[in-house]
Amino acid sequence: MLESGYADELVRLGRAEGLDAVGVAPAAPFDRARGELERRKAAGLHGDMAFTFKNPARSTDPGRSVRGARAIVVGARTYAMVPPSTPVQHPGRVARYAWVDHYAPLRAALGAVARRLRADGWKSVVLADDNSMVDREAAWLAGLGWYGKNANLLLPGRGSWYVLGGVVTNAPLATATRPVGDGCGRCRRCIDDCPTEAIVAPGVVDARRCLAWLVQAPGIFPAEHRVALADRIYGCDDCQEVCPPNRGVEAAEPAPASATATVDLVELLEMSDRELLDRYGRWYLADRDPDQLRRNALIALGNSGGGADADIERVVRAALTCGHPLLRAHAVWAAARLGRTDLLDAVNDDPDPRVREELSRVPTVPVSAAARV
């Protein structure tokens, strides 16, 4: 074991490079996390999510990334920012972690730590948001925080608005002596306020109900959760926004002008594939398919109450007659939700089973007054 002062130097270096919290975890296999991943995957709670569920044996064993791994220098970087005040005519909400690329500065800071280790003759690899390591487990083992009932890692006195990553190394660093104890107590606000009741037990999220995953999952968006999606276009922050430790946290800095806190849904639906990917391609889109984001936009517009809005009518009409069945199907739902069943004549003879399924759910009610304007 190296002297503890060396690990302390690495911690100070990480903080000097912009990390808000740094700790050191042992690099032994994460047996507890692997057991949980496999249990939840067997129960279907992963909702076909890949990420660290795809190969639990790999994502819970730092030694798969660095042969002879002994320690992980774990860093947390805040993404609590003051939202931009740019008005948007047809707003779609974006979760805070996706406003800007928070992982680039996280990786840069961790990279400085890795370079120091390499300069001293040790192997080191930066892992952050690349499915090779369960970052929250590494951070918990490093003593940075505790697992909240919403399954996020909470830092004492600072909450959960953080991205996490680590540097796996074969350097025998002094590690945290014990994880941080539970700080949630009897609080269950995240469980009670989840819009889809996705938190099925303390610390256990059913991805099949979680809006943060459903906006990324490919294919038809589950009909039973579309109203709960409200105006969201990417991600969901509800379980963090109601969390008492987070509500007392002040944003460190204003979001940059380039931050995407809201999206104009009409504008998004009128973009070409290239334009959409150029602007939002840093987000996770299944198969790099822009229609996944357009699908979300149609649901959000359906929830907007803007059945008499000419711009909304125009893009919904266009989606109903486009060449993509996925979009036509969700446009059927949006038109019906807006009270614009008069628009559905365009798809009455649509042969696609997904569109037919959506049409079968449309109640046979008179066209709304708003639709007749």
Coordinates of C-alpha atoms in Angstrom, one line a residue:
M1 CA 0.0 0.0 0.0
L2 CA 1.3 3.4 -1.0
E3 CA 1.5 6.1 1.7
S4 CA -1.9 7.8 2.2
G5 CA -0.4 11.1 1.3
Y6 CA -0.2 10.0 -2.3
A7 CA -3.9 9.3 -2.5
D8 CA -4.5 12.7 -0.9
E9 CA -2.5 14.4 -3.6
L10 CA -4.6 12.7 -6.3
V11 CA -7.8 13.9 -4.5
R12 CA -6.4 17.5 -4.3
L13 CA -5.5 17.3 -8.0
G14 CA -9.0 16.2 -9.0
R15 CA -10.6 19.0 -7.0
A16 CA -8.2 21.5 -8.6
E17 CA -9.2 20.3 -12.0
G18 CA -12.9 21.0 -11.3
L19 CA -14.3 18.0 -9.5
D20 CA -16.6 18.8 -6.6
A21 CA -15.9 15.6 -4.6
V22 CA -13.2 12.9 -4.9
G23 CA -12.6 9.7 -3.1
V24 CA -10.8 6.4 -3.5
A25 CA -12.6 3.0 -3.7
P26 CA -11.1 -0.5 -3.8
A27 CA -11.1 -2.1 -7.2
A28 CA -12.2 -5.5 -6.1
P29 CA -15.3 -6.8 -8.0
F30 CA -18.5 -5.2 -7.0
D31 CA -20.2 -8.4 -5.8
R32 CA -23.2 -6.6 -4.2
A33 CA -23.9 -4.5 -7.3
R34 CA -23.5 -7.5 -9.6
G35 CA -26.1 -9.5 -7.6
E36 CA -28.5 -6.6 -7.8
L37 CA -28.0 -6.1 -11.5
E38 CA -28.6 -9.8 -12.2
R39 CA -31.6 -10.0 -9.9
R40 CA -33.3 -6.9 -11.4
K41 CA -32.5 -8.1 -15.0
A42 CA -34.0 -11.5 -14.3
A43 CA -37.2 -9.7 -13.0
G44 CA -37.4 -7.6 -16.1
L45 CA -36.9 -4.4 -14.1
H46 CA -34.2 -3.2 -16.6
G47 CA -36.8 -2.8 -19.3
D48 CA -34.4 -4.1 -22.0
M49 CA -32.0 -1.3 -21.0
A50 CA -28.4 -2.2 -22.0
F51 CA -25.9 0.1 -20.3
T52 CA -24.4 -1.7 -17.3
F53 CA -27.1 -4.3 -17.4
K54 CA -25.8 -5.7 -20.7
N55 CA -22.8 -7.4 -19.2
P56 CA -22.9 -7.3 -15.3
A57 CA -19.7 -9.4 -15.1
R58 CA -17.8 -6.6 -16.9
S59 CA -19.5 -3.5 -15.5
T60 CA -18.9 -4.7 -11.9
D61 CA -15.3 -5.8 -12.3
P62 CA -12.8 -2.9 -12.6
G63 CA -10.2 -5.5 -13.3
R64 CA -11.7 -6.0 -16.8
S65 CA -10.5 -2.5 -17.6
V66 CA -7.1 -2.6 -16.0
R67 CA -5.3 -5.8 -15.3
G68 CA -4.3 -6.0 -11.7
A69 CA -6.5 -3.1 -10.7
R70 CA -6.1 -2.1 -7.1
A71 CA -8.0 1.2 -6.7
I72 CA -10.5 3.6 -8.3
V73 CA -10.1 7.4 -7.9
V74 CA -13.8 8.4 -8.1
G75 CA -14.9 11.9 -9.0
A76 CA -18.3 13.8 -8.9
R77 CA -19.0 17.0 -10.8
T78 CA -22.1 19.0 -10.3
Y79 CA -24.6 19.8 -13.0
A80 CA -26.8 22.0 -10.8
M81 CA -27.1 25.2 -13.0
V82 CA -29.3 28.2 -13.1
P83 CA -31.6 27.5 -16.0
P84 CA -31.5 29.9 -19.0
S85 CA -34.4 32.2 -19.5
T86 CA -34.8 31.9 -23.2
P87 CA -38.5 31.8 -24.0
V88 CA -39.8 29.0 -26.2
Q89 CA -43.2 29.1 -27.9
H90 CA -43.9 25.4 -27.8
P91 CA -41.7 24.1 -25.0
G92 CA -40.5 20.6 -24.4
R93 CA -38.7 20.1 -21.1
V94 CA -35.1 18.6 -20.9
A95 CA -33.7 17.0 -17.8
R96 CA -30.8 18.9 -16.2
Y97 CA -28.1 16.4 -16.9
A98 CA -28.8 16.8 -20.7
W99 CA -28.7 20.6 -20.9
V100 CA -25.0 20.5 -21.8
D101 CA -22.4 17.9 -22.1
H102 CA -21.4 17.5 -18.4
Y103 CA -19.3 14.5 -19.1
A104 CA -16.6 16.2 -21.2
P105 CA -15.3 18.3 -18.2
L106 CA -15.7 15.3 -15.9
R107 CA -13.5 13.2 -18.2
A108 CA -11.0 16.0 -18.5
A109 CA -10.6 16.3 -14.8
L110 CA -10.3 12.6 -14.4
G111 CA -7.9 12.6 -17.2
A112 CA -5.5 14.8 -15.3
V113 CA -5.6 12.3 -12.4
A114 CA -4.9 9.5 -14.8
R115 CA -1.9 11.3 -16.4
R116 CA -0.4 11.9 -13.0
L117 CA -0.7 8.2 -12.2
R118 CA 0.8 7.2 -15.5
A119 CA 3.7 9.7 -15.1
D120 CA 4.4 7.9 -11.8
G121 CA 4.5 4.5 -13.5
W122 CA 1.0 3.2 -12.8
K123 CA -1.6 2.0 -15.3
S124 CA -4.8 4.0 -15.4
V125 CA -8.0 4.2 -17.4
V126 CA -10.8 6.8 -17.2
L127 CA -14.3 5.3 -17.1
A128 CA -17.3 7.7 -17.2
D129 CA -20.7 7.0 -18.7
D130 CA -19.4 4.3 -21.0
N131 CA -21.1 1.2 -19.4
S132 CA -17.8 -0.3 -18.3
M133 CA -18.4 0.4 -14.6
V134 CA -21.3 1.0 -12.3
D135 CA -20.3 4.6 -11.4
R136 CA -22.7 4.9 -8.4
E137 CA -21.3 1.8 -6.8
A138 CA -17.8 3.0 -7.2
A139 CA -18.7 6.4 -5.7
W140 CA -20.5 4.7 -2.8
L141 CA -17.5 2.5 -2.1
A142 CA -15.3 5.6 -2.3
G143 CA -17.3 7.2 0.5
L144 CA -18.8 10.0 -1.6
G145 CA -22.4 9.5 -0.7
W146 CA -25.3 7.1 -0.1
Y147 CA -27.9 5.5 -2.3
G148 CA -31.1 7.4 -2.1
K149 CA -34.5 5.7 -2.3
N150 CA -34.7 7.0 -5.9
A151 CA -31.5 4.9 -6.6
N152 CA -29.4 8.1 -7.2
L153 CA -26.2 8.7 -5.2
L154 CA -26.6 11.6 -2.7
L155 CA -23.6 13.5 -1.4
P156 CA -23.9 14.6 2.2
G157 CA -25.1 18.2 2.3
R158 CA -25.0 18.5 -1.5
G159 CA -27.6 16.2 -3.0
S160 CA -27.6 14.2 -6.2
W161 CA -27.1 16.7 -9.0
Y162 CA -23.8 15.1 -10.0
V163 CA -22.3 13.1 -12.9
L164 CA -19.9 10.4 -11.7
G165 CA -16.8 8.7 -13.1
G166 CA -13.5 7.2 -12.1
V167 CA -9.9 6.3 -12.8
V168 CA -9.2 2.6 -12.5
T169 CA -5.5 2.0 -11.6
N170 CA -3.2 -0.7 -10.5
A171 CA -1.7 1.7 -8.0
P172 CA -2.2 0.4 -4.4
L173 CA -3.9 3.5 -3.1
A174 CA -5.3 4.0 0.4
T175 CA -9.1 3.6 0.0
A176 CA -12.2 4.8 1.9
T177 CA -12.6 2.9 5.2
R178 CA -16.4 2.6 5.0
P179 CA -19.3 3.9 2.8
V180 CA -21.5 6.9 3.9
G181 CA -24.5 5.8 6.0
D182 CA -28.1 6.2 4.8
G183 CA -29.3 9.8 4.9
C184 CA -32.8 9.4 3.7
G185 CA -34.3 8.1 7.0
R186 CA -38.1 7.9 6.8
C187 CA -38.4 10.3 3.8
R188 CA -40.2 8.8 0.8
R189 CA -41.0 11.9 -1.3
C190 CA -39.3 10.5 -4.4
I191 CA -41.4 7.3 -4.2
D192 CA -44.6 9.2 -3.6
D193 CA -44.1 11.9 -6.2
C194 CA -42.8 9.7 -9.1
P195 CA -45.3 10.4 -11.9
T196 CA -45.5 6.8 -13.0
E197 CA -44.8 5.0 -9.7
A198 CA -41.6 3.7 -11.1
I199 CA -39.8 3.4 -7.8
V200 CA -41.2 0.1 -6.7
A201 CA -39.1 -0.3 -3.5
P202 CA -36.5 1.9 -1.8
G203 CA -33.6 2.1 -4.2
V204 CA -35.3 0.0 -6.8
V205 CA -36.6 1.6 -10.1
D206 CA -38.7 -0.3 -12.6
A207 CA -37.3 1.0 -15.9
R208 CA -40.4 -0.1 -17.7
R209 CA -42.2 2.7 -15.9
C210 CA -39.4 5.3 -15.6
L211 CA -39.9 8.2 -17.9
A212 CA -36.1 8.9 -18.0
W213 CA -35.7 5.5 -19.7
L214 CA -38.9 5.4 -21.7
V215 CA -37.9 8.6 -23.6
Q216 CA -34.8 6.7 -24.7
A217 CA -36.3 3.3 -25.3
P218 CA -37.0 2.5 -28.9
G219 CA -40.4 1.8 -30.5
I220 CA -43.9 2.6 -29.3
F221 CA -44.0 4.7 -26.2
P222 CA -46.3 2.9 -23.7
A223 CA -49.8 4.4 -24.0
E224 CA -50.4 4.2 -20.2
H225 CA -47.5 6.6 -19.5
R226 CA -48.0 9.2 -22.2
V227 CA -50.1 11.6 -20.2
A228 CA -47.6 11.4 -17.3
L229 CA -44.8 12.4 -19.8
A230 CA -46.5 15.8 -19.9
D231 CA -44.1 18.3 -21.7
R232 CA -40.9 16.3 -21.3
I233 CA -38.9 15.6 -24.3
Y234 CA -35.8 14.0 -22.8
G235 CA -35.2 12.8 -19.3
C236 CA -37.1 13.3 -16.1
D237 CA -36.0 15.1 -12.9
D238 CA -39.0 14.7 -10.7
C239 CA -37.5 12.3 -8.1
Q240 CA -34.5 14.7 -7.7
E241 CA -36.5 17.9 -7.6
V242 CA -38.7 16.7 -4.7
C243 CA -35.7 15.3 -2.8
P244 CA -35.1 17.5 0.3
P245 CA -31.2 17.5 0.1
N246 CA -31.5 18.8 -3.5
R247 CA -34.1 21.5 -2.7
G248 CA -31.6 23.2 -0.5
V249 CA -28.8 23.2 -3.1
E250 CA -28.0 26.4 -4.8
A251 CA -26.8 26.2 -8.4
A252 CA -23.1 27.0 -8.7
E253 CA -23.3 28.9 -11.9
P254 CA -25.7 30.0 -14.7
A255 CA -26.2 27.6 -17.6
P256 CA -24.3 28.7 -20.7
A257 CA -26.2 30.2 -23.6
S258 CA -25.8 27.0 -25.5
A259 CA -27.7 25.0 -22.8
T260 CA -30.8 23.1 -24.0
A261 CA -33.2 23.3 -21.0
T262 CA -36.2 23.5 -23.3
V263 CA -36.8 22.6 -26.9
D264 CA -39.3 24.1 -29.3
L265 CA -41.4 21.1 -30.2
V266 CA -42.8 22.4 -33.5
E267 CA -39.3 23.5 -34.6
L268 CA -37.9 20.1 -33.7
L269 CA -40.6 18.3 -35.8
E270 CA -39.8 20.4 -38.8
M271 CA -36.1 19.7 -38.7
S272 CA -34.4 17.4 -41.2
D273 CA -32.6 14.3 -39.8
R274 CA -29.3 16.0 -40.3
E275 CA -30.4 19.2 -38.5
L276 CA -31.9 17.2 -35.6
L277 CA -28.8 15.1 -35.1
D278 CA -26.5 18.1 -35.4
R279 CA -28.3 19.8 -32.6
Y280 CA -29.3 16.9 -30.3
G281 CA -27.1 14.1 -31.4
R282 CA -25.1 14.2 -28.1
W283 CA -28.2 12.7 -26.4
Y284 CA -28.8 9.0 -26.5
L285 CA -31.1 8.1 -29.4
A286 CA -31.7 4.4 -30.0
D287 CA -30.0 3.4 -33.3
R288 CA -29.2 7.1 -33.9
D289 CA -32.8 7.3 -35.1
P290 CA -34.1 10.9 -35.0
D291 CA -37.7 9.6 -35.1
Q292 CA -37.3 8.5 -31.5
L293 CA -37.0 12.1 -30.5
R294 CA -39.8 13.2 -32.8
R295 CA -42.0 10.5 -31.2
N296 CA -41.5 12.2 -27.8
A297 CA -42.2 15.6 -29.3
L298 CA -45.6 14.4 -30.7
I299 CA -46.6 13.1 -27.2
A300 CA -45.5 16.3 -25.6
L301 CA -47.5 18.4 -28.1
G302 CA -50.5 16.1 -27.5
N303 CA -50.3 17.0 -23.8
S304 CA -50.0 20.8 -24.6
G305 CA -53.7 21.5 -24.8
G306 CA -53.0 23.5 -28.0
G307 CA -55.6 21.9 -30.3
A308 CA -56.4 25.3 -31.8
D309 CA -52.7 26.3 -32.4
A310 CA -52.1 26.5 -36.2
D311 CA -48.4 25.5 -35.8
I312 CA -49.3 22.4 -33.8
E313 CA -52.0 21.5 -36.2
R314 CA -49.5 21.8 -39.1
V315 CA -46.9 19.5 -37.6
V316 CA -49.4 16.9 -36.4
R317 CA -51.0 16.8 -39.9
A318 CA -47.5 16.3 -41.4
A319 CA -46.8 13.5 -39.1
L320 CA -50.1 11.8 -39.9
T321 CA -49.2 11.6 -43.5
C322 CA -45.4 11.0 -43.3
G323 CA -43.7 7.9 -44.4
H324 CA -42.8 6.7 -40.9
P325 CA -45.4 4.4 -39.2
L326 CA -43.9 5.1 -35.7
L327 CA -44.6 8.8 -36.1
R328 CA -48.0 8.3 -37.7
A329 CA -49.0 6.1 -34.7
H330 CA -48.0 8.7 -32.2
A331 CA -49.6 11.5 -34.2
V332 CA -52.9 9.6 -34.0
W333 CA -52.6 9.7 -30.2
A334 CA -51.6 13.4 -30.2
A335 CA -54.5 14.4 -32.5
A336 CA -57.0 12.6 -30.3
R337 CA -55.4 14.0 -27.1
L338 CA -55.7 17.5 -28.6
G339 CA -59.3 17.0 -29.4
R340 CA -58.5 17.0 -33.1
T341 CA -60.1 13.8 -34.3
D342 CA -61.0 15.6 -37.5
L343 CA -57.4 15.2 -38.5
L344 CA -57.6 11.4 -38.4
D345 CA -59.3 11.1 -41.8
A346 CA -55.8 11.1 -43.2
V347 CA -55.0 7.7 -41.6
N348 CA -58.4 6.0 -41.7
D349 CA -57.1 3.5 -44.3
D350 CA -53.5 3.2 -42.9
P351 CA -52.4 -0.5 -43.2
D352 CA -49.7 -0.4 -40.5
P353 CA -50.7 -2.4 -37.4
R354 CA -49.2 0.2 -35.1
V355 CA -51.3 2.9 -36.6
R356 CA -54.4 0.7 -36.6
E357 CA -53.8 -0.1 -32.9
E358 CA -53.7 3.6 -32.1
L359 CA -56.9 4.3 -34.1
S360 CA -58.7 1.5 -32.2
R361 CA -58.1 3.4 -29.0
V362 CA -59.5 6.7 -30.2
P363 CA -62.9 7.3 -28.6
T364 CA -65.8 8.1 -31.0
V365 CA -66.7 11.5 -29.6
P366 CA -67.7 14.7 -31.4
V367 CA -64.9 17.0 -32.6
S368 CA -64.1 19.5 -29.9
A369 CA -65.1 23.1 -30.2
A370 CA -61.4 24.1 -30.4
A371 CA -61.0 21.8 -33.4
R372 CA -63.9 23.4 -35.2
V373 CA -62.4 26.9 -34.9

